[in-house]
GROMACS .gro file of C-alpha atoms in nm:
model
  461
    1MET     CA    1  32.374   6.177   5.665
    2LYS     CA    2  32.721   6.231   5.514
    3PHE     CA    3  32.791   6.064   5.178
    4GLU     CA    4  33.068   6.245   4.996
    5LEU     CA    5  33.267   6.165   4.682
    6GLN     CA    6  33.599   6.325   4.590
    7PHE     CA    7  33.782   6.276   4.259
    8PHE     CA    8  34.158   6.214   4.239
    9GLY     CA    9  34.255   5.974   3.957
   10ALA     CA   10  34.142   5.933   3.597
   11THR     CA   11  34.009   6.288   3.593
   12GLU     CA   12  34.044   6.434   3.244
   13GLU     CA   13  34.268   6.136   3.159
   14VAL     CA   14  34.213   5.763   3.112
   15THR     CA   15  34.445   5.587   3.358
   16GLY     CA   16  34.510   5.596   3.730
   17SER     CA   17  34.154   5.557   3.858
   18LEU     CA   18  34.115   5.663   4.221
   19TYR     CA   19  33.821   5.822   4.409
   20VAL     CA   20  33.758   5.879   4.780
   21ILE     CA   21  33.424   5.818   4.949
   22ARG     CA   22  33.348   5.944   5.296
   23THR     CA   23  33.047   5.830   5.500
   24GLY     CA   24  33.023   5.954   5.859
   25GLN     CA   25  33.343   5.846   6.027
   26HIS     CA   26  33.455   5.611   5.746
   27THR     CA   27  33.676   5.657   5.436
   28VAL     CA   28  33.675   5.426   5.134
   29LEU     CA   29  33.898   5.420   4.827
   30LEU     CA   30  33.701   5.342   4.512
   31GLU     CA   31  33.965   5.207   4.269
   32CYS     CA   32  34.341   5.217   4.325
   33GLY     CA   33  34.491   5.222   3.976
   34LEU     CA   34  34.830   5.287   3.818
   35VAL     CA   35  34.890   5.589   3.599
   36GLN     CA   36  35.009   5.465   3.259
   37GLY     CA   37  35.166   5.654   2.975
   38GLY     CA   38  35.502   5.833   2.938
   39ARG     CA   39  35.778   5.820   3.199
   40LYS     CA   40  35.677   6.156   3.347
   41ASP     CA   41  35.320   6.039   3.391
   42GLU     CA   42  35.425   5.713   3.555
   43LEU     CA   43  35.641   5.893   3.813
   44ARG     CA   44  35.312   6.014   3.966
   45ASN     CA   45  35.249   5.660   4.092
   46ALA     CA   46  35.504   5.710   4.372
   47GLU     CA   47  35.326   6.021   4.504
   48PRO     CA   48  35.148   5.998   4.843
   49PHE     CA   49  34.792   5.874   4.846
   50PRO     CA   50  34.533   6.154   4.872
   51VAL     CA   51  34.426   6.057   5.224
   52PRO     CA   52  34.631   5.922   5.516
   53ILE     CA   53  34.655   5.544   5.484
   54LYS     CA   54  34.561   5.497   5.850
   55ASP     CA   55  34.223   5.664   5.774
   56ILE     CA   56  34.128   5.422   5.494
   57ASP     CA   57  33.871   5.165   5.608
   58ALA     CA   58  33.818   4.976   5.281
   59VAL     CA   59  33.912   4.961   4.915
   60ILE     CA   60  33.672   4.869   4.634
   61LEU     CA   61  33.789   4.765   4.286
   62SER     CA   62  33.563   4.750   3.982
   63HIS     CA   63  33.788   4.514   3.787
   64ALA     CA   64  34.139   4.377   3.751
   65HIS     CA   65  34.297   4.600   3.484
   66ILE     CA   66  34.611   4.761   3.623
   67ASP     CA   67  34.489   5.117   3.567
   68HIS     CA   68  34.215   5.033   3.823
   69SER     CA   69  34.397   4.794   4.061
   70GLY     CA   70  34.769   4.845   4.016
   71ARG     CA   71  34.848   5.064   4.319
   72VAL     CA   72  34.693   4.825   4.573
   73PRO     CA   73  35.034   4.659   4.643
   74LEU     CA   74  35.185   5.004   4.702
   75LEU     CA   75  34.902   5.092   4.939
   76ALA     CA   76  34.967   4.772   5.134
   77LYS     CA   77  35.344   4.830   5.124
   78ARG     CA   78  35.287   5.170   5.283
   79GLY     CA   79  35.083   5.023   5.567
   80TYR     CA   80  34.726   4.953   5.459
   81THR     CA   81  34.586   4.639   5.625
   82GLY     CA   82  34.212   4.666   5.560
   83PRO     CA   83  33.992   4.476   5.312
   84VAL     CA   84  34.001   4.506   4.933
   85TYR     CA   85  33.657   4.420   4.791
   86THR     CA   86  33.619   4.275   4.441
   87GLN     CA   87  33.403   4.040   4.235
   88ASN     CA   88  33.515   3.672   4.256
   89ALA     CA   89  33.674   3.651   3.911
   90THR     CA   90  33.848   3.986   3.962
   91ARG     CA   91  34.019   3.849   4.269
   92GLU     CA   92  34.152   3.555   4.063
   93LEU     CA   93  34.274   3.783   3.786
   94CYS     CA   94  34.442   4.022   4.030
   95SER     CA   95  34.633   3.724   4.174
   96ILE     CA   96  34.795   3.699   3.828
   97MET     CA   97  34.821   4.061   3.724
   98LEU     CA   98  34.945   4.231   4.039
   99PRO     CA   99  35.251   4.000   4.093
  100ASP     CA  100  35.333   4.046   3.725
  101SER     CA  101  35.312   4.422   3.773
  102GLY     CA  102  35.548   4.391   4.070
  103TYR     CA  103  35.795   4.195   3.862
  104LEU     CA  104  35.789   4.464   3.592
  105HIS     CA  105  35.855   4.733   3.850
  106GLU     CA  106  36.151   4.533   3.981
  107LYS     CA  107  36.293   4.506   3.628
  108ASP     CA  108  36.237   4.877   3.565
  109ALA     CA  109  36.432   4.959   3.880
  110GLU     CA  110  36.713   4.722   3.784
  111TRP     CA  111  36.741   4.882   3.439
  112GLU     CA  112  36.740   5.234   3.587
  113ASN     CA  113  36.995   5.141   3.853
  114ARG     CA  114  37.239   5.001   3.595
  115LYS     CA  115  37.239   5.343   3.431
  116ARG     CA  116  37.265   5.523   3.766
  117ASP     CA  117  37.556   5.304   3.874
  118LYS     CA  118  37.756   5.407   3.567
  119LYS     CA  119  37.694   5.772   3.654
  120GLY     CA  120  37.772   5.727   4.025
  121GLU     CA  121  37.414   5.821   4.119
  122GLU     CA  122  37.205   5.687   4.409
  123PRO     CA  123  36.995   5.382   4.321
  124VAL     CA  124  36.613   5.392   4.307
  125GLU     CA  125  36.370   5.155   4.475
  126ALA     CA  126  36.107   4.962   4.280
  127LEU     CA  127  35.758   5.110   4.327
  128TYR     CA  128  35.671   4.768   4.465
  129THR     CA  129  35.794   4.415   4.416
  130ARG     CA  130  35.638   4.086   4.324
  131ALA     CA  131  35.652   3.987   4.693
  132ASP     CA  132  35.472   4.312   4.787
  133ALA     CA  133  35.197   4.229   4.538
  134GLU     CA  134  35.161   3.874   4.667
  135ASP     CA  135  35.134   4.005   5.026
  136SER     CA  136  34.859   4.251   4.924
  137LEU     CA  137  34.645   3.967   4.785
  138LYS     CA  138  34.586   3.849   5.143
  139LEU     CA  139  34.366   4.157   5.185
  140PHE     CA  140  34.122   4.065   4.907
  141ARG     CA  141  33.762   3.975   4.984
  142SER     CA  142  33.532   3.880   4.696
  143PHE     CA  143  33.161   3.852   4.621
  144ARG     CA  144  32.937   3.718   4.348
  145TYR     CA  145  32.745   3.949   4.118
  146GLU     CA  146  32.416   4.082   4.260
  147GLU     CA  147  32.520   4.001   4.617
  148SER     CA  148  32.452   4.295   4.854
  149THR     CA  149  32.684   4.323   5.157
  150GLU     CA  150  32.718   4.577   5.436
  151ILE     CA  151  33.090   4.648   5.428
  152LEU     CA  152  33.086   4.930   5.687
  153PRO     CA  153  32.809   5.045   5.921
  154GLY     CA  154  32.538   5.186   5.696
  155LEU     CA  155  32.731   5.131   5.371
  156TRP     CA  156  32.610   4.854   5.139
  157LEU     CA  157  32.804   4.730   4.837
  158ARG     CA  158  32.674   4.542   4.533
  159PHE     CA  159  32.860   4.437   4.215
  160LEU     CA  160  32.676   4.406   3.884
  161ASP     CA  161  32.816   4.278   3.552
  162ALA     CA  162  32.977   4.564   3.355
  163GLY     CA  163  33.042   4.348   3.048
  164HIS     CA  164  33.398   4.483   3.004
  165ILE     CA  165  33.620   4.189   3.102
  166LEU     CA  166  33.573   3.882   3.319
  167GLY     CA  167  33.465   3.991   3.664
  168SER     CA  168  33.426   4.357   3.568
  169ALA     CA  169  33.166   4.527   3.781
  170ILE     CA  170  32.937   4.822   3.801
  171VAL     CA  171  32.972   4.930   4.165
  172GLU     CA  172  32.655   5.025   4.351
  173LEU     CA  173  32.707   5.186   4.694
  174ARG     CA  174  32.408   5.260   4.914
  175CYS     CA  175  32.454   5.470   5.225
  176SER     CA  176  32.177   5.457   5.487
  177ASP     CA  177  32.137   5.603   5.837
  178GLY     CA  178  31.816   5.410   5.906
  179THR     CA  179  31.582   5.690   5.806
  180ALA     CA  180  31.716   5.791   5.466
  181SER     CA  181  31.943   5.641   5.204
  182ARG     CA  182  32.146   5.760   4.904
  183THR     CA  183  32.283   5.552   4.618
  184LEU     CA  184  32.602   5.610   4.416
  185VAL     CA  185  32.657   5.407   4.099
  186PHE     CA  186  33.000   5.382   3.938
  187THR     CA  187  33.022   5.220   3.595
  188GLY     CA  188  33.380   5.103   3.623
  189ASP     CA  189  33.458   5.036   3.255
  190LEU     CA  190  33.143   4.959   3.057
  191GLY     CA  191  33.149   4.696   2.786
  192TYR     CA  192  33.067   4.732   2.417
  193ARG     CA  193  32.723   4.621   2.300
  194ASP     CA  194  32.872   4.371   2.048
  195ALA     CA  195  33.136   4.228   2.286
  196PRO     CA  196  33.233   3.881   2.153
  197VAL     CA  197  33.258   3.704   2.489
  198MET     CA  198  33.115   3.915   2.770
  199GLU     CA  199  32.747   3.967   2.851
  200PRO     CA  200  32.593   4.313   2.806
  201PRO     CA  201  32.629   4.556   3.098
  202LYS     CA  202  32.352   4.543   3.358
  203ARG     CA  203  32.115   4.837   3.359
  204LEU     CA  204  31.993   5.011   3.671
  205LYS     CA  205  31.685   5.226   3.717
  206HIS     CA  206  31.774   5.448   4.011
  207ALA     CA  207  32.071   5.635   4.153
  208ASP     CA  208  32.129   5.963   4.333
  209ALA     CA  209  32.460   6.017   4.152
  210VAL     CA  210  32.640   5.837   3.870
  211LEU     CA  211  33.012   5.820   3.806
  212MET     CA  212  33.065   5.714   3.445
  213GLU     CA  213  33.366   5.633   3.229
  214SER     CA  214  33.404   5.823   2.901
  215THR     CA  215  33.696   5.657   2.719
  216TYR     CA  216  33.520   5.663   2.382
  217GLY     CA  217  33.278   5.942   2.454
  218ASP     CA  218  33.355   6.121   2.127
  219ARG     CA  219  33.313   5.838   1.877
  220LEU     CA  220  33.114   5.545   1.752
  221HIS     CA  221  33.280   5.209   1.695
  222ARG     CA  222  33.261   5.053   1.354
  223SER     CA  223  32.989   4.790   1.329
  224PHE     CA  224  33.101   4.449   1.440
  225ASP     CA  225  33.038   4.300   1.094
  226GLU     CA  226  33.261   4.566   0.939
  227THR     CA  227  33.532   4.484   1.195
  228LEU     CA  228  33.522   4.117   1.102
  229ILE     CA  229  33.551   4.207   0.731
  230GLU     CA  230  33.844   4.441   0.816
  231LEU     CA  231  34.028   4.166   1.000
  232ALA     CA  232  33.964   3.919   0.717
  233ASP     CA  233  34.122   4.169   0.477
  234ILE     CA  234  34.430   4.220   0.700
  235PHE     CA  235  34.486   3.845   0.728
  236GLN     CA  236  34.449   3.803   0.352
  237ARG     CA  237  34.699   4.085   0.282
  238ALA     CA  238  34.941   3.949   0.540
  239ARG     CA  239  34.921   3.601   0.390
  240ALA     CA  240  35.002   3.747   0.047
  241SER     CA  241  35.300   3.943   0.178
  242LYS     CA  242  35.440   3.633   0.355
  243GLY     CA  243  35.532   3.804   0.681
  244ASN     CA  244  35.428   3.778   1.045
  245ILE     CA  245  35.139   3.945   1.225
  246LEU     CA  246  35.202   4.105   1.565
  247ILE     CA  247  34.899   4.178   1.787
  248PRO     CA  248  34.981   4.372   2.106
  249ALA     CA  249  34.688   4.274   2.329
  250PHE     CA  250  34.572   4.341   2.679
  251THR     CA  251  34.621   4.005   2.846
  252VAL     CA  252  34.282   4.016   3.016
  253GLY     CA  253  33.981   4.075   2.796
  254ARG     CA  254  34.113   4.159   2.452
  255THR     CA  255  34.324   3.843   2.427
  256GLN     CA  256  34.031   3.616   2.507
  257ASP     CA  257  33.800   3.806   2.270
  258LEU     CA  258  34.056   3.764   1.993
  259LEU     CA  259  34.101   3.391   2.053
  260TYR     CA  260  33.725   3.345   2.046
  261LEU     CA  261  33.688   3.540   1.720
  262MET     CA  262  33.969   3.342   1.561
  263SER     CA  263  33.794   3.017   1.648
  264GLN     CA  264  33.463   3.145   1.512
  265ASN     CA  265  33.619   3.278   1.188
  266TYR     CA  266  33.883   3.013   1.142
  267LYS     CA  267  33.798   2.927   0.780
  268ARG     CA  268  33.681   3.274   0.680
  269TRP     CA  269  34.012   3.431   0.783
  270GLY     CA  270  34.224   3.148   0.640
  271LEU     CA  271  34.385   3.079   0.978
  272ALA     CA  272  34.481   2.721   0.889
  273ASP     CA  273  34.776   2.875   0.703
  274TRP     CA  274  34.914   3.030   1.024
  275HIS     CA  275  35.056   2.926   1.360
  276ILE     CA  276  34.890   3.124   1.640
  277TYR     CA  277  35.111   3.201   1.941
  278LEU     CA  278  34.984   3.337   2.272
  279ASP     CA  279  35.324   3.460   2.389
  280SER     CA  280  35.231   3.584   2.734
  281PRO     CA  281  35.259   3.387   3.056
  282MET     CA  282  35.008   3.618   3.218
  283GLY     CA  283  34.773   3.595   2.919
  284ILE     CA  284  34.792   3.212   2.936
  285GLU     CA  285  34.711   3.213   3.309
  286ALA     CA  286  34.432   3.467   3.261
  287THR     CA  287  34.282   3.250   2.985
  288LYS     CA  288  34.269   2.963   3.234
  289VAL     CA  289  34.075   3.186   3.473
  290TYR     CA  290  33.827   3.254   3.188
  291ALA     CA  291  33.792   2.876   3.158
  292ARG     CA  292  33.718   2.834   3.531
  293PHE     CA  293  33.459   3.113   3.529
  294ARG     CA  294  33.294   3.025   3.198
  295HIS     CA  295  32.955   3.029   3.374
  296LEU     CA  296  32.976   3.411   3.372
  297TYR     CA  297  32.939   3.432   2.990
  298GLY     CA  298  32.773   3.241   2.709
  299ALA     CA  299  33.046   3.230   2.442
  300GLU     CA  300  33.199   2.889   2.367
  301LEU     CA  301  33.561   2.994   2.396
  302PHE     CA  302  33.711   2.659   2.497
  303ARG     CA  303  33.719   2.302   2.381
  304PRO     CA  304  33.474   2.093   2.585
  305GLY     CA  305  33.628   1.996   2.919
  306SER     CA  306  33.949   2.186   2.838
  307GLU     CA  307  34.128   2.508   2.922
  308LEU     CA  308  34.256   2.535   2.563
  309PRO     CA  309  34.091   2.763   2.306
  310ASN     CA  310  33.909   2.609   2.013
  311LEU     CA  311  34.203   2.651   1.773
  312PRO     CA  312  34.394   2.352   1.627
  313ASN     CA  313  34.712   2.550   1.556
  314PHE     CA  314  34.729   2.730   1.890
  315HIS     CA  315  35.057   2.747   2.084
  316ALA     CA  316  35.088   2.878   2.441
  317THR     CA  317  35.450   2.984   2.495
  318MET     CA  318  35.521   3.018   2.867
  319THR     CA  319  35.901   3.014   2.886
  320THR     CA  320  36.151   3.272   2.772
  321GLU     CA  321  36.317   3.009   2.551
  322GLU     CA  322  35.988   2.934   2.375
  323SER     CA  323  35.932   3.304   2.321
  324MET     CA  324  36.281   3.355   2.178
  325GLY     CA  325  36.216   3.063   1.941
  326ILE     CA  326  35.928   3.256   1.781
  327ASN     CA  327  36.174   3.527   1.676
  328THR     CA  328  36.342   3.283   1.436
  329ILE     CA  329  36.013   3.257   1.239
  330ARG     CA  330  36.012   3.485   0.937
  331SER     CA  331  35.668   3.407   0.798
  332GLY     CA  332  35.334   3.256   0.898
  333ALA     CA  333  35.323   3.348   1.269
  334ILE     CA  334  35.041   3.535   1.441
  335ILE     CA  335  35.192   3.654   1.767
  336ILE     CA  336  34.960   3.778   2.043
  337ALA     CA  337  35.169   3.935   2.321
  338GLY     CA  338  35.145   4.199   2.590
  339SER     CA  339  35.137   4.476   2.656
  340GLY     CA  340  34.832   4.616   2.479
  341MET     CA  341  34.981   4.968   2.457
  342CYS     CA  342  35.330   4.837   2.375
  343THR     CA  343  35.465   4.983   2.700
  344GLY     CA  344  35.665   4.667   2.790
  345GLY     CA  345  35.654   4.292   2.788
  346ARG     CA  346  35.734   4.042   2.517
  347ILE     CA  347  35.579   4.249   2.237
  348HIS     CA  348  35.892   4.465   2.247
  349HIS     CA  349  36.109   4.174   2.143
  350HIS     CA  350  35.875   4.089   1.855
  351LEU     CA  351  35.862   4.450   1.743
  352LYS     CA  352  36.240   4.460   1.746
  353ASN     CA  353  36.253   4.159   1.514
  354ASN     CA  354  35.965   4.257   1.281
  355ILE     CA  355  35.891   4.632   1.281
  356ASP     CA  356  36.148   4.711   1.012
  357ARG     CA  357  36.011   4.441   0.775
  358ALA     CA  358  35.762   4.573   0.517
  359GLU     CA  359  35.605   4.229   0.477
  360CYS     CA  360  35.498   4.225   0.844
  361HIS     CA  361  35.179   4.366   0.999
  362VAL     CA  362  35.098   4.509   1.340
  363ILE     CA  363  34.732   4.512   1.449
  364LEU     CA  364  34.647   4.748   1.735
  365ILE     CA  365  34.311   4.648   1.881
  366GLY     CA  366  34.270   4.864   2.193
  367PHE     CA  367  34.286   5.216   2.330
  368GLN     CA  368  34.638   5.362   2.312
  369ALA     CA  369  34.702   5.626   2.578
  370HIS     CA  370  34.906   5.940   2.509
  371GLY     CA  371  35.278   5.885   2.565
  372THR     CA  372  35.273   5.510   2.491
  373LEU     CA  373  35.460   5.338   2.210
  374GLY     CA  374  35.128   5.207   2.080
  375ARG     CA  375  34.994   5.560   2.048
  376ARG     CA  376  35.307   5.666   1.859
  377LEU     CA  377  35.257   5.382   1.612
  378VAL     CA  378  34.891   5.479   1.568
  379ASP     CA  379  34.999   5.840   1.508
  380GLY     CA  380  35.233   5.729   1.228
  381GLU     CA  381  35.581   5.762   1.373
  382THR     CA  382  35.840   5.643   1.124
  383GLU     CA  383  36.100   5.540   1.384
  384ILE     CA  384  36.083   5.385   1.729
  385ARG     CA  385  36.346   5.322   1.996
  386LEU     CA  386  36.382   4.995   2.184
  387TRP     CA  387  36.668   4.930   2.428
  388GLY     CA  388  36.858   5.231   2.299
  389GLU     CA  389  36.832   5.122   1.935
  390THR     CA  390  36.648   5.320   1.667
  391LEU     CA  391  36.434   5.106   1.438
  392PRO     CA  392  36.256   5.220   1.118
  393VAL     CA  393  35.884   5.145   1.107
  394ARG     CA  394  35.835   4.961   0.779
  395ALA     CA  395  35.570   4.711   0.891
  396GLN     CA  396  35.211   4.795   0.806
  397ILE     CA  397  35.023   4.936   1.108
  398HIS     CA  398  34.649   4.864   1.140
  399THR     CA  399  34.419   5.017   1.399
  400VAL     CA  400  34.106   4.809   1.451
  401GLY     CA  401  33.869   5.003   1.677
  402GLY     CA  402  33.572   4.766   1.661
  403LEU     CA  403  33.732   4.525   1.909
  404SER     CA  404  33.728   4.768   2.199
  405ALA     CA  405  33.619   4.637   2.535
  406HIS     CA  406  33.478   4.986   2.609
  407GLY     CA  407  33.138   5.104   2.502
  408ASP     CA  408  33.127   5.388   2.252
  409GLN     CA  409  32.930   5.712   2.278
  410ALA     CA  410  32.601   5.545   2.186
  411ASP     CA  411  32.656   5.264   2.438
  412LEU     CA  412  32.730   5.507   2.719
  413ILE     CA  413  32.427   5.727   2.648
  414ASP     CA  414  32.201   5.425   2.607
  415TRP     CA  415  32.316   5.281   2.941
  416TYR     CA  416  32.251   5.609   3.126
  417ARG     CA  417  31.912   5.645   2.955
  418ASN     CA  418  31.775   5.365   3.176
  419PHE     CA  419  31.781   5.590   3.487
  420ALA     CA  420  31.428   5.727   3.504
  421ASN     CA  421  31.522   6.002   3.752
  422ARG     CA  422  31.816   6.141   3.544
  423PRO     CA  423  32.064   6.159   3.835
  424PRO     CA  424  32.363   6.395   3.832
  425LEU     CA  425  32.631   6.242   3.612
  426TYR     CA  426  33.009   6.288   3.653
  427LEU     CA  427  33.240   6.187   3.369
  428VAL     CA  428  33.575   6.028   3.448
  429HIS     CA  429  33.826   5.795   3.276
  430GLY     CA  430  33.845   5.990   2.950
  431GLU     CA  431  34.055   6.246   2.769
  432PRO     CA  432  33.912   6.600   2.764
  433LYS     CA  433  33.804   6.592   2.398
  434ALA     CA  434  33.607   6.272   2.449
  435GLN     CA  435  33.449   6.396   2.772
  436GLN     CA  436  33.340   6.727   2.623
  437ALA     CA  437  33.176   6.555   2.326
  438LEU     CA  438  32.995   6.308   2.552
  439GLN     CA  439  32.882   6.581   2.789
  440GLU     CA  440  32.732   6.783   2.506
  441LYS     CA  441  32.558   6.478   2.357
  442LEU     CA  442  32.412   6.373   2.693
  443ARG     CA  443  32.272   6.721   2.750
  444GLU     CA  444  32.140   6.743   2.397
  445THR     CA  445  31.969   6.402   2.377
  446LEU     CA  446  31.861   6.338   2.738
  447ASN     CA  447  31.885   6.676   2.905
  448ALA     CA  448  32.122   6.498   3.143
  449PRO     CA  449  32.290   6.698   3.423
  450ALA     CA  450  32.634   6.588   3.306
  451SER     CA  451  32.960   6.741   3.422
  452ILE     CA  452  33.330   6.655   3.385
  453ALA     CA  453  33.499   6.559   3.709
  454VAL     CA  454  33.797   6.769   3.814
  455ARG     CA  455  34.082   6.647   4.034
  456GLY     CA  456  34.017   6.735   4.399
  457GLN     CA  457  33.653   6.821   4.342
  458LYS     CA  458  33.408   6.712   4.617
  459ILE     CA  459  33.042   6.637   4.575
  460GLU     CA  460  32.772   6.555   4.830
  461ILE     CA  461  32.539   6.273   4.729
   0.00000   0.00000   0.00000
């Protein structure tokens, strides 16, 4: 019985998840994500896929975040016509996120081609367009959690709640030839034990191999109570300085967590003194998907019978004109806008109007990959460039780690601990320092056969 896994993306780095599974005559892509980071990193997205597209029988996605799903439109553009399997809510979120990604690629190409035209250089083509993304959505097939389905002869797929974002899944793949079977479990991105909205990740008891993320493998998050106190302090200081608060937020997951926490701590954080703007068309649409799938979590995020968060001073700004109007506000605005790593989107406009103002505050609430503007702010850069203009960083920068949608080292070890047979464990989706620390801790505490996946490496399950 052949059941082989080969690593290609998110090996010794966080973004660009992509793995190849081979069973008998069949080939499956597990994840199909965009590489994110600096310009040099992102150029890798245009590279050929690691196997011929005609040989791919199916694609499986653990969740909707672009570093896990964002190359599906490119795959389809290059000729893939097979199924893309996801959890039900993931399919809905991808229908928002992938066309938005296509739009951003179109805009990037337009910007690049304006520069090339001035130099007399050949134009570039967008990685894929909004139309390409919308076409790829026709390939999606979705299932409920816990539903086991034979997607190819002898290959059974089951999604279990990973607790990371809405629809996020632990992927269980069981390969059987009728006499023997082998099981591969892939965590996708595992949620944090104190996640405000999502349910805790499901635990499994058996696997023959485990593929596990390691984003925060080298650290422990602050306790959730400490995080709430930290946010209360930031809001109090911002109120005293009479500026604005900018919160670059991932539009799926972190945004909804933040809106829920604001509703739960409305008085404690003095939020009646502010106007709260969700300045992200995609974030607004994603929040509506959270409302439609509220049966997947227990948190009371919305007003009864409504798709609006439980916040009396909440404003959803869909249009460009509404967004531009926010930039006339000098004080009293909390602006939640994408992207979470400050790599694009409306947050750039708000940074341009506020980053040089000492009375303003920027709260970074998620992982910031190397090469991103968000990472440079975390690392203390004193100047940033936006649209060719150099801006001094005078606003106060806050990094709040306790709101991560990823489990920390203790969460990851505790989740793996549930496997009674201690299956071989391969670490992906993490930077080398985090992976090495997690590998050592797993070996030390559980005697786990943990190794760090290397690009191109093959394993037999």
